């Protein structure tokens, strides 16, 4: 099992930092899925958002990484999808950020797939 290096930051706080990075670049429909009480979950939190274009999706991913690094000096354990621009995944072990284009998000429907998770949708007014 891979462990996050910076344990001073709780996974909940880390999920909020990821969301803040998404808010900074006007991520759409931001959702935080709390998977801590979900049996067989692979992480503590998913933080999901959508972007309107490849450019925005890229900016959202960079903003998430910048925000997390600025506060916690934590680098992602793994990143995937930067080349295709449809779905970027940034894995911080306890928290996984998913940045989708709108169509891909509907297709994969992670909120439904992880239906047992407690989901918090961030209000548009926060953006």
mmCIF file of N, CA, C and O in Angstrom, residues 5-104:
data_model
loop_
_atom_site.group_PDB
_atom_site.id
_atom_site.type_symbol
_atom_site.label_atom_id
_atom_site.label_comp_id
_atom_site.label_asym_id
_atom_site.label_seq_id
_atom_site.Cartn_x
_atom_site.Cartn_y
_atom_site.Cartn_z
ATOM 1 N N UNK A 5 3.560 10.971 1.686
ATOM 2 C CA UNK A 5 4.723 11.393 2.474
ATOM 3 C C UNK A 5 4.350 12.398 3.566
ATOM 4 O O UNK A 5 4.780 12.308 4.684
ATOM 5 N N UNK A 6 3.525 13.384 3.230
ATOM 6 C CA UNK A 6 3.184 14.436 4.180
ATOM 7 C C UNK A 6 1.929 14.026 4.954
ATOM 8 O O UNK A 6 0.824 14.181 4.472
ATOM 9 N N UNK A 7 2.121 13.513 6.136
ATOM 10 C CA UNK A 7 0.991 13.058 6.951
ATOM 11 C C UNK A 7 0.457 14.150 7.886
ATOM 12 O O UNK A 7 -0.491 13.926 8.614
ATOM 13 N N UNK A 8 1.080 15.325 7.862
ATOM 14 C CA UNK A 8 0.605 16.414 8.734
ATOM 15 C C UNK A 8 -0.765 16.905 8.282
ATOM 16 O O UNK A 8 -1.546 17.403 9.075
ATOM 17 N N UNK A 9 -1.038 16.748 7.021
ATOM 18 C CA UNK A 9 -2.292 17.202 6.433
ATOM 19 C C UNK A 9 -3.254 16.017 6.381
ATOM 20 O O UNK A 9 -2.911 14.971 5.831
ATOM 21 N N UNK A 10 -4.443 16.154 6.957
ATOM 22 C CA UNK A 10 -5.409 15.054 6.905
ATOM 23 C C UNK A 10 -5.904 14.890 5.472
ATOM 24 O O UNK A 10 -5.818 15.810 4.656
ATOM 25 N N UNK A 11 -6.450 13.721 5.176
ATOM 26 C CA UNK A 11 -6.974 13.507 3.827
ATOM 27 C C UNK A 11 -8.151 14.446 3.551
ATOM 28 O O UNK A 11 -8.336 14.902 2.426
ATOM 29 N N UNK A 12 -8.921 14.782 4.581
ATOM 30 C CA UNK A 12 -10.031 15.731 4.397
ATOM 31 C C UNK A 12 -9.494 17.109 4.031
ATOM 32 O O UNK A 12 -9.986 17.752 3.110
ATOM 33 N N UNK A 13 -8.462 17.561 4.743
ATOM 34 C CA UNK A 13 -7.854 18.863 4.424
ATOM 35 C C UNK A 13 -7.259 18.855 3.017
ATOM 36 O O UNK A 13 -7.379 19.835 2.280
ATOM 37 N N UNK A 14 -6.648 17.743 2.650
ATOM 38 C CA UNK A 14 -6.069 17.625 1.315
ATOM 39 C C UNK A 14 -7.163 17.687 0.250
ATOM 40 O O UNK A 14 -7.003 18.359 -0.774
ATOM 41 N N UNK A 15 -8.290 17.046 0.506
ATOM 42 C CA UNK A 15 -9.399 17.087 -0.457
ATOM 43 C C UNK A 15 -9.905 18.522 -0.631
ATOM 44 O O UNK A 15 -10.250 18.939 -1.741
ATOM 45 N N UNK A 16 -9.905 19.282 0.447
ATOM 46 C CA UNK A 16 -10.347 20.679 0.371
ATOM 47 C C UNK A 16 -9.344 21.542 -0.395
ATOM 48 O O UNK A 16 -9.722 22.467 -1.101
ATOM 49 N N UNK A 17 -8.052 21.241 -0.256
ATOM 50 C CA UNK A 17 -7.032 21.954 -1.036
ATOM 51 C C UNK A 17 -7.193 21.671 -2.523
ATOM 52 O O UNK A 17 -7.065 22.577 -3.355
ATOM 53 N N UNK A 18 -7.451 20.409 -2.857
ATOM 54 C CA UNK A 18 -7.679 20.039 -4.255
ATOM 55 C C UNK A 18 -8.877 20.815 -4.803
ATOM 56 O O UNK A 18 -8.812 21.396 -5.888
ATOM 57 N N UNK A 19 -9.960 20.858 -4.024
ATOM 58 C CA UNK A 19 -11.155 21.594 -4.449
ATOM 59 C C UNK A 19 -10.850 23.080 -4.628
ATOM 60 O O UNK A 19 -11.315 23.714 -5.577
ATOM 61 N N UNK A 20 -10.040 23.636 -3.730
ATOM 62 C CA UNK A 20 -9.672 25.046 -3.837
ATOM 63 C C UNK A 20 -8.927 25.311 -5.151
ATOM 64 O O UNK A 20 -9.171 26.312 -5.819
ATOM 65 N N UNK A 21 -8.038 24.395 -5.520
ATOM 66 C CA UNK A 21 -7.337 24.518 -6.791
ATOM 67 C C UNK A 21 -8.300 24.513 -7.974
ATOM 68 O O UNK A 21 -8.113 25.238 -8.948
ATOM 69 N N UNK A 22 -9.354 23.716 -7.867
ATOM 70 C CA UNK A 22 -10.370 23.652 -8.927
ATOM 71 C C UNK A 22 -11.185 24.942 -8.969
ATOM 72 O O UNK A 22 -11.494 25.462 -10.043
ATOM 73 N N UNK A 23 -11.511 25.467 -7.804
ATOM 74 C CA UNK A 23 -12.279 26.714 -7.723
ATOM 75 C C UNK A 23 -11.495 27.866 -8.345
ATOM 76 O O UNK A 23 -12.055 28.695 -9.053
ATOM 77 N N UNK A 24 -10.174 27.884 -8.099
ATOM 78 C CA UNK A 24 -9.316 28.966 -8.619
ATOM 79 C C UNK A 24 -9.432 29.124 -10.131
ATOM 80 O O UNK A 24 -9.318 30.219 -10.655
ATOM 81 N N UNK A 25 -9.624 28.014 -10.837
ATOM 82 C CA UNK A 25 -9.698 28.051 -12.308
ATOM 83 C C UNK A 25 -11.109 27.790 -12.808
ATOM 84 O O UNK A 25 -11.322 27.323 -13.919
ATOM 85 N N UNK A 26 -12.078 28.085 -11.955
ATOM 86 C CA UNK A 26 -13.498 28.018 -12.330
ATOM 87 C C UNK A 26 -13.950 26.632 -12.791
ATOM 88 O O UNK A 26 -14.677 26.486 -13.774
ATOM 89 N N UNK A 27 -13.500 25.602 -12.060
ATOM 90 C CA UNK A 27 -13.966 24.245 -12.347
ATOM 91 C C UNK A 27 -15.472 24.163 -12.176
ATOM 92 O O UNK A 27 -16.056 24.842 -11.327
ATOM 93 N N UNK A 28 -16.122 23.342 -12.979
ATOM 94 C CA UNK A 28 -17.579 23.227 -12.967
ATOM 95 C C UNK A 28 -18.028 21.998 -12.191
ATOM 96 O O UNK A 28 -17.373 20.947 -12.250
ATOM 97 N N UNK A 29 -19.152 22.127 -11.503
ATOM 98 C CA UNK A 29 -19.788 20.995 -10.813
ATOM 99 C C UNK A 29 -18.802 20.226 -9.939
ATOM 100 O O UNK A 29 -18.657 19.009 -10.068
ATOM 101 N N UNK A 30 -18.136 20.934 -9.056
ATOM 102 C CA UNK A 30 -17.137 20.311 -8.189
ATOM 103 C C UNK A 30 -17.842 19.457 -7.130
ATOM 104 O O UNK A 30 -18.762 19.922 -6.459
ATOM 105 N N UNK A 31 -17.389 18.213 -7.018
ATOM 106 C CA UNK A 31 -17.969 17.287 -6.049
ATOM 107 C C UNK A 31 -16.845 16.635 -5.253
ATOM 108 O O UNK A 31 -15.817 16.253 -5.814
ATOM 109 N N UNK A 32 -17.040 16.543 -3.951
ATOM 110 C CA UNK A 32 -16.106 15.821 -3.092
ATOM 111 C C UNK A 32 -16.822 14.564 -2.612
ATOM 112 O O UNK A 32 -17.868 14.648 -1.967
ATOM 113 N N UNK A 33 -16.273 13.406 -2.964
ATOM 114 C CA UNK A 33 -16.845 12.127 -2.549
ATOM 115 C C UNK A 33 -16.018 11.587 -1.390
ATOM 116 O O UNK A 33 -14.814 11.355 -1.540
ATOM 117 N N UNK A 34 -16.664 11.432 -0.248
ATOM 118 C CA UNK A 34 -16.007 10.885 0.945
ATOM 119 C C UNK A 34 -16.170 9.369 0.899
ATOM 120 O O UNK A 34 -17.266 8.845 1.068
ATOM 121 N N UNK A 35 -15.059 8.682 0.646
ATOM 122 C CA UNK A 35 -15.079 7.231 0.492
ATOM 123 C C UNK A 35 -14.575 6.498 1.737
ATOM 124 O O UNK A 35 -14.408 5.281 1.711
ATOM 125 N N UNK A 36 -14.357 7.224 2.814
ATOM 126 C CA UNK A 36 -13.751 6.605 4.003
ATOM 127 C C UNK A 36 -14.610 5.497 4.594
ATOM 128 O O UNK A 36 -14.090 4.569 5.190
ATOM 129 N N UNK A 37 -15.937 5.583 4.445
ATOM 130 C CA UNK A 37 -16.815 4.548 5.000
ATOM 131 C C UNK A 37 -17.343 3.595 3.940
ATOM 132 O O UNK A 37 -18.276 2.831 4.199
ATOM 133 N N UNK A 38 -16.755 3.647 2.749
ATOM 134 C CA UNK A 38 -17.193 2.774 1.665
ATOM 135 C C UNK A 38 -16.292 1.538 1.643
ATOM 136 O O UNK A 38 -15.069 1.660 1.559
ATOM 137 N N UNK A 39 -16.914 0.381 1.727
ATOM 138 C CA UNK A 39 -16.160 -0.874 1.759
ATOM 139 C C UNK A 39 -15.342 -1.031 0.470
ATOM 140 O O UNK A 39 -15.827 -0.752 -0.617
ATOM 141 N N UNK A 40 -14.105 -1.473 0.615
ATOM 142 C CA UNK A 40 -13.191 -1.732 -0.506
ATOM 143 C C UNK A 40 -12.819 -0.488 -1.310
ATOM 144 O O UNK A 40 -12.412 -0.605 -2.463
ATOM 145 N N UNK A 41 -12.974 0.698 -0.737
ATOM 146 C CA UNK A 41 -12.590 1.890 -1.495
ATOM 147 C C UNK A 41 -11.066 1.948 -1.587
ATOM 148 O O UNK A 41 -10.353 1.445 -0.728
ATOM 149 N N UNK A 42 -10.600 2.578 -2.642
ATOM 150 C CA UNK A 42 -9.165 2.604 -2.929
ATOM 151 C C UNK A 42 -8.479 3.861 -2.403
ATOM 152 O O UNK A 42 -7.264 3.978 -2.460
ATOM 153 N N UNK A 43 -9.267 4.790 -1.886
ATOM 154 C CA UNK A 43 -8.741 6.056 -1.394
ATOM 155 C C UNK A 43 -9.738 6.652 -0.406
ATOM 156 O O UNK A 43 -10.843 6.134 -0.261
ATOM 157 N N UNK A 44 -9.379 7.733 0.255
ATOM 158 C CA UNK A 44 -10.311 8.380 1.197
ATOM 159 C C UNK A 44 -11.302 9.307 0.494
ATOM 160 O O UNK A 44 -12.455 9.395 0.871
ATOM 161 N N UNK A 45 -10.809 10.054 -0.510
ATOM 162 C CA UNK A 45 -11.653 11.037 -1.187
ATOM 163 C C UNK A 45 -11.395 11.042 -2.681
ATOM 164 O O UNK A 45 -10.252 10.902 -3.119
ATOM 165 N N UNK A 46 -12.462 11.240 -3.453
ATOM 166 C CA UNK A 46 -12.372 11.658 -4.850
ATOM 167 C C UNK A 46 -12.822 13.108 -4.874
ATOM 168 O O UNK A 46 -13.809 13.464 -4.215
ATOM 169 N N UNK A 47 -12.130 13.935 -5.628
ATOM 170 C CA UNK A 47 -12.591 15.296 -5.869
ATOM 171 C C UNK A 47 -12.725 15.401 -7.386
ATOM 172 O O UNK A 47 -11.765 15.162 -8.121
ATOM 173 N N UNK A 48 -13.936 15.712 -7.833
ATOM 174 C CA UNK A 48 -14.262 15.650 -9.262
ATOM 175 C C UNK A 48 -14.733 17.021 -9.733
ATOM 176 O O UNK A 48 -15.469 17.714 -9.027
ATOM 177 N N UNK A 49 -14.301 17.400 -10.928
ATOM 178 C CA UNK A 49 -14.856 18.600 -11.544
ATOM 179 C C UNK A 49 -14.823 18.453 -13.054
ATOM 180 O O UNK A 49 -14.213 17.518 -13.591
ATOM 181 N N UNK A 50 -15.487 19.375 -13.731
ATOM 182 C CA UNK A 50 -15.513 19.401 -15.187
ATOM 183 C C UNK A 50 -14.917 20.708 -15.673
ATOM 184 O O UNK A 50 -14.947 21.714 -14.963
ATOM 185 N N UNK A 51 -14.428 20.659 -16.908
ATOM 186 C CA UNK A 51 -13.935 21.850 -17.579
ATOM 187 C C UNK A 51 -14.561 21.941 -18.956
ATOM 188 O O UNK A 51 -15.055 20.945 -19.487
ATOM 189 N N UNK A 52 -14.540 23.142 -19.525
ATOM 190 C CA UNK A 52 -15.180 23.379 -20.822
ATOM 191 C C UNK A 52 -14.289 23.093 -22.019
ATOM 192 O O UNK A 52 -14.787 22.942 -23.121
ATOM 193 N N UNK A 53 -12.983 23.082 -21.824
ATOM 194 C CA UNK A 53 -12.072 22.931 -22.959
ATOM 195 C C UNK A 53 -10.800 22.231 -22.503
ATOM 196 O O UNK A 53 -10.527 22.140 -21.304
ATOM 197 N N UNK A 54 -10.014 21.758 -23.463
ATOM 198 C CA UNK A 54 -8.724 21.139 -23.130
ATOM 199 C C UNK A 54 -7.846 22.122 -22.363
ATOM 200 O O UNK A 54 -7.157 21.747 -21.425
ATOM 201 N N UNK A 55 -7.901 23.384 -22.770
ATOM 202 C CA UNK A 55 -7.089 24.418 -22.123
ATOM 203 C C UNK A 55 -7.497 24.588 -20.665
ATOM 204 O O UNK A 55 -6.645 24.647 -19.777
ATOM 205 N N UNK A 56 -8.803 24.641 -20.405
ATOM 206 C CA UNK A 56 -9.266 24.801 -19.026
ATOM 207 C C UNK A 56 -8.951 23.553 -18.205
ATOM 208 O O UNK A 56 -8.548 23.659 -17.042
ATOM 209 N N UNK A 57 -9.122 22.386 -18.783
ATOM 210 C CA UNK A 57 -8.843 21.138 -18.064
ATOM 211 C C UNK A 57 -7.378 21.101 -17.647
ATOM 212 O O UNK A 57 -7.044 20.749 -16.512
ATOM 213 N N UNK A 58 -6.499 21.515 -18.548
ATOM 214 C CA UNK A 58 -5.071 21.571 -18.244
ATOM 215 C C UNK A 58 -4.799 22.588 -17.129
ATOM 216 O O UNK A 58 -4.037 22.328 -16.205
ATOM 217 N N UNK A 59 -5.437 23.760 -17.232
ATOM 218 C CA UNK A 59 -5.262 24.807 -16.209
ATOM 219 C C UNK A 59 -5.775 24.333 -14.847
ATOM 220 O O UNK A 59 -5.168 24.623 -13.811
ATOM 221 N N UNK A 60 -6.886 23.607 -14.835
ATOM 222 C CA UNK A 60 -7.430 23.061 -13.582
ATOM 223 C C UNK A 60 -6.435 22.096 -12.943
ATOM 224 O O UNK A 60 -6.180 22.164 -11.739
ATOM 225 N N UNK A 61 -5.850 21.220 -13.747
ATOM 226 C CA UNK A 61 -4.883 20.250 -13.222
ATOM 227 C C UNK A 61 -3.673 20.976 -12.645
ATOM 228 O O UNK A 61 -3.211 20.649 -11.540
ATOM 229 N N UNK A 62 -3.162 21.967 -13.361
ATOM 230 C CA UNK A 62 -2.008 22.723 -12.867
ATOM 231 C C UNK A 62 -2.342 23.464 -11.581
ATOM 232 O O UNK A 62 -1.535 23.517 -10.657
ATOM 233 N N UNK A 63 -3.544 24.020 -11.512
ATOM 234 C CA UNK A 63 -3.971 24.764 -10.335
ATOM 235 C C UNK A 63 -4.080 23.845 -9.114
ATOM 236 O O UNK A 63 -3.680 24.220 -8.005
ATOM 237 N N UNK A 64 -4.603 22.642 -9.307
ATOM 238 C CA UNK A 64 -4.704 21.671 -8.211
ATOM 239 C C UNK A 64 -3.307 21.356 -7.682
ATOM 240 O O UNK A 64 -3.047 21.426 -6.478
ATOM 241 N N UNK A 65 -2.394 21.046 -8.595
ATOM 242 C CA UNK A 65 -1.028 20.708 -8.169
ATOM 243 C C UNK A 65 -0.361 21.890 -7.467
ATOM 244 O O UNK A 65 0.302 21.705 -6.445
ATOM 245 N N UNK A 66 -0.540 23.090 -8.000
ATOM 246 C CA UNK A 66 0.060 24.289 -7.398
ATOM 247 C C UNK A 66 -0.478 24.536 -6.002
ATOM 248 O O UNK A 66 0.273 24.832 -5.071
ATOM 249 N N UNK A 67 -1.793 24.439 -5.848
ATOM 250 C CA UNK A 67 -2.446 24.711 -4.561
ATOM 251 C C UNK A 67 -1.978 23.716 -3.502
ATOM 252 O O UNK A 67 -1.636 24.098 -2.378
ATOM 253 N N UNK A 68 -1.954 22.452 -3.851
ATOM 254 C CA UNK A 68 -1.534 21.419 -2.901
ATOM 255 C C UNK A 68 -0.065 21.603 -2.545
ATOM 256 O O UNK A 68 0.311 21.556 -1.372
ATOM 257 N N UNK A 69 0.763 21.865 -3.555
ATOM 258 C CA UNK A 69 2.198 22.004 -3.288
ATOM 259 C C UNK A 69 2.495 23.245 -2.444
ATOM 260 O O UNK A 69 3.299 23.200 -1.522
ATOM 261 N N UNK A 70 1.801 24.350 -2.745
ATOM 262 C CA UNK A 70 2.014 25.615 -2.038
ATOM 263 C C UNK A 70 1.783 25.444 -0.532
ATOM 264 O O UNK A 70 2.542 25.953 0.287
ATOM 265 N N UNK A 71 0.752 24.704 -0.155
ATOM 266 C CA UNK A 71 0.397 24.547 1.250
ATOM 267 C C UNK A 71 1.130 23.389 1.921
ATOM 268 O O UNK A 71 1.541 23.496 3.066
ATOM 269 N N UNK A 72 1.309 22.287 1.196
ATOM 270 C CA UNK A 72 1.795 21.071 1.863
ATOM 271 C C UNK A 72 3.126 20.528 1.338
ATOM 272 O O UNK A 72 3.630 19.547 1.879
ATOM 273 N N UNK A 73 3.652 21.137 0.289
ATOM 274 C CA UNK A 73 4.891 20.639 -0.343
ATOM 275 C C UNK A 73 4.740 19.181 -0.796
ATOM 276 O O UNK A 73 5.702 18.431 -0.854
ATOM 277 N N UNK A 74 3.506 18.784 -1.122
ATOM 278 C CA UNK A 74 3.222 17.425 -1.547
ATOM 279 C C UNK A 74 3.112 17.369 -3.069
ATOM 280 O O UNK A 74 2.375 18.153 -3.663
ATOM 281 N N UNK A 75 3.860 16.443 -3.654
ATOM 282 C CA UNK A 75 3.770 16.178 -5.093
ATOM 283 C C UNK A 75 2.807 15.013 -5.304
ATOM 284 O O UNK A 75 2.702 14.133 -4.449
ATOM 285 N N UNK A 76 2.127 14.961 -6.450
ATOM 286 C CA UNK A 76 1.267 13.805 -6.709
ATOM 287 C C UNK A 76 2.083 12.522 -6.779
ATOM 288 O O UNK A 76 3.231 12.537 -7.228
ATOM 289 N N UNK A 77 1.477 11.433 -6.338
ATOM 290 C CA UNK A 77 2.110 10.130 -6.441
ATOM 291 C C UNK A 77 2.105 9.700 -7.907
ATOM 292 O O UNK A 77 3.053 9.128 -8.412
ATOM 293 N N UNK A 78 1.001 10.015 -8.604
ATOM 294 C CA UNK A 78 0.840 9.610 -9.983
ATOM 295 C C UNK A 78 -0.082 10.588 -10.703
ATOM 296 O O UNK A 78 -0.988 11.158 -10.095
ATOM 297 N N UNK A 79 0.164 10.779 -12.011
ATOM 298 C CA UNK A 79 -0.702 11.616 -12.843
ATOM 299 C C UNK A 79 -0.954 10.880 -14.146
ATOM 300 O O UNK A 79 -0.046 10.251 -14.670
ATOM 301 N N UNK A 80 -2.177 10.993 -14.641
ATOM 302 C CA UNK A 80 -2.502 10.361 -15.915
ATOM 303 C C UNK A 80 -3.445 11.251 -16.706
ATOM 304 O O UNK A 80 -4.215 12.005 -16.129
ATOM 305 N N UNK A 81 -3.366 11.141 -18.017
ATOM 306 C CA UNK A 81 -4.351 11.768 -18.886
ATOM 307 C C UNK A 81 -4.011 13.138 -19.414
ATOM 308 O O UNK A 81 -4.778 13.711 -20.178
ATOM 309 N N UNK A 82 -2.865 13.708 -19.035
ATOM 310 C CA UNK A 82 -2.537 15.065 -19.485
ATOM 311 C C UNK A 82 -2.479 15.155 -21.011
ATOM 312 O O UNK A 82 -2.827 16.167 -21.586
ATOM 313 N N UNK A 83 -2.068 14.087 -21.665
ATOM 314 C CA UNK A 83 -1.907 14.114 -23.121
ATOM 315 C C UNK A 83 -3.241 14.175 -23.862
ATOM 316 O O UNK A 83 -3.360 14.873 -24.863
ATOM 317 N N UNK A 84 -4.256 13.470 -23.356
ATOM 318 C CA UNK A 84 -5.502 13.412 -24.121
ATOM 319 C C UNK A 84 -6.492 14.526 -23.788
ATOM 320 O O UNK A 84 -7.381 14.815 -24.570
ATOM 321 N N UNK A 85 -6.367 15.150 -22.624
ATOM 322 C CA UNK A 85 -7.215 16.300 -22.294
ATOM 323 C C UNK A 85 -8.673 16.002 -22.030
ATOM 324 O O UNK A 85 -9.461 16.912 -21.886
ATOM 325 N N UNK A 86 -9.068 14.730 -21.966
ATOM 326 C CA UNK A 86 -10.465 14.404 -21.706
ATOM 327 C C UNK A 86 -10.718 14.083 -20.237
ATOM 328 O O UNK A 86 -11.804 14.298 -19.724
ATOM 329 N N UNK A 87 -9.702 13.533 -19.600
ATOM 330 C CA UNK A 87 -9.832 13.133 -18.203
ATOM 331 C C UNK A 87 -8.430 13.115 -17.609
ATOM 332 O O UNK A 87 -7.605 12.318 -17.978
ATOM 333 N N UNK A 88 -8.173 14.028 -16.703
ATOM 334 C CA UNK A 88 -6.885 14.051 -16.016
ATOM 335 C C UNK A 88 -7.107 13.549 -14.597
ATOM 336 O O UNK A 88 -8.011 14.002 -13.907
ATOM 337 N N UNK A 89 -6.277 12.606 -14.199
ATOM 338 C CA UNK A 89 -6.345 12.040 -12.860
ATOM 339 C C UNK A 89 -5.055 12.428 -12.139
ATOM 340 O O UNK A 89 -3.971 12.248 -12.683
ATOM 341 N N UNK A 90 -5.198 12.994 -10.952
ATOM 342 C CA UNK A 90 -4.041 13.349 -10.128
ATOM 343 C C UNK A 90 -4.195 12.597 -8.809
ATOM 344 O O UNK A 90 -5.126 12.849 -8.050
ATOM 345 N N UNK A 91 -3.271 11.677 -8.553
ATOM 346 C CA UNK A 91 -3.380 10.762 -7.417
ATOM 347 C C UNK A 91 -2.445 11.198 -6.294
ATOM 348 O O UNK A 91 -1.226 11.185 -6.453
ATOM 349 N N UNK A 92 -3.045 11.579 -5.170
ATOM 350 C CA UNK A 92 -2.285 11.916 -3.958
ATOM 351 C C UNK A 92 -2.397 10.801 -2.922
ATOM 352 O O UNK A 92 -2.291 11.049 -1.727
ATOM 353 N N UNK A 93 -2.672 9.587 -3.347
ATOM 354 C CA UNK A 93 -2.832 8.388 -2.526
ATOM 355 C C UNK A 93 -4.136 8.432 -1.721
ATOM 356 O O UNK A 93 -5.041 7.656 -2.007
ATOM 357 N N UNK A 94 -4.248 9.335 -0.733
ATOM 358 C CA UNK A 94 -5.472 9.413 0.088
ATOM 359 C C UNK A 94 -6.575 10.214 -0.596
ATOM 360 O O UNK A 94 -7.734 10.149 -0.192
ATOM 361 N N UNK A 95 -6.195 10.993 -1.594
ATOM 362 C CA UNK A 95 -7.141 11.839 -2.328
ATOM 363 C C UNK A 95 -6.795 11.727 -3.811
ATOM 364 O O UNK A 95 -5.632 11.848 -4.190
ATOM 365 N N UNK A 96 -7.826 11.507 -4.626
ATOM 366 C CA UNK A 96 -7.618 11.436 -6.069
ATOM 367 C C UNK A 96 -8.488 12.493 -6.734
ATOM 368 O O UNK A 96 -9.699 12.536 -6.519
ATOM 369 N N UNK A 97 -7.843 13.372 -7.520
ATOM 370 C CA UNK A 97 -8.556 14.403 -8.266
ATOM 371 C C UNK A 97 -8.874 13.874 -9.658
ATOM 372 O O UNK A 97 -8.016 13.270 -10.309
ATOM 373 N N UNK A 98 -10.105 14.100 -10.088
ATOM 374 C CA UNK A 98 -10.543 13.726 -11.436
ATOM 375 C C UNK A 98 -11.026 15.002 -12.121
ATOM 376 O O UNK A 98 -11.968 15.637 -11.640
ATOM 377 N N UNK A 99 -10.396 15.352 -13.220
ATOM 378 C CA UNK A 99 -10.784 16.553 -13.967
ATOM 379 C C UNK A 99 -11.207 16.086 -15.357
ATOM 380 O O UNK A 99 -10.401 15.570 -16.123
ATOM 381 N N UNK A 100 -12.488 16.256 -15.633
ATOM 382 C CA UNK A 100 -13.083 15.724 -16.864
ATOM 383 C C UNK A 100 -13.516 16.833 -17.816
ATOM 384 O O UNK A 100 -13.882 17.924 -17.373
ATOM 385 N N UNK A 101 -13.596 16.487 -19.117
ATOM 386 C CA UNK A 101 -14.443 17.313 -19.962
ATOM 387 C C UNK A 101 -15.864 16.812 -19.690
ATOM 388 O O UNK A 101 -16.047 15.703 -19.188
ATOM 389 N N UNK A 102 -16.855 17.634 -19.963
ATOM 390 C CA UNK A 102 -18.225 17.324 -19.534
ATOM 391 C C UNK A 102 -18.737 15.983 -20.055
ATOM 392 O O UNK A 102 -19.362 15.226 -19.318
ATOM 393 N N UNK A 103 -18.478 15.685 -21.332
ATOM 394 C CA UNK A 103 -18.986 14.442 -21.922
ATOM 395 C C UNK A 103 -18.362 13.218 -21.268
ATOM 396 O O UNK A 103 -19.041 12.231 -20.992
ATOM 397 N N UNK A 104 -17.066 13.263 -21.029
ATOM 398 C CA UNK A 104 -16.381 12.137 -20.386
ATOM 399 C C UNK A 104 -16.932 11.922 -18.981
ATOM 400 O O UNK A 104 -17.114 10.794 -18.539
#
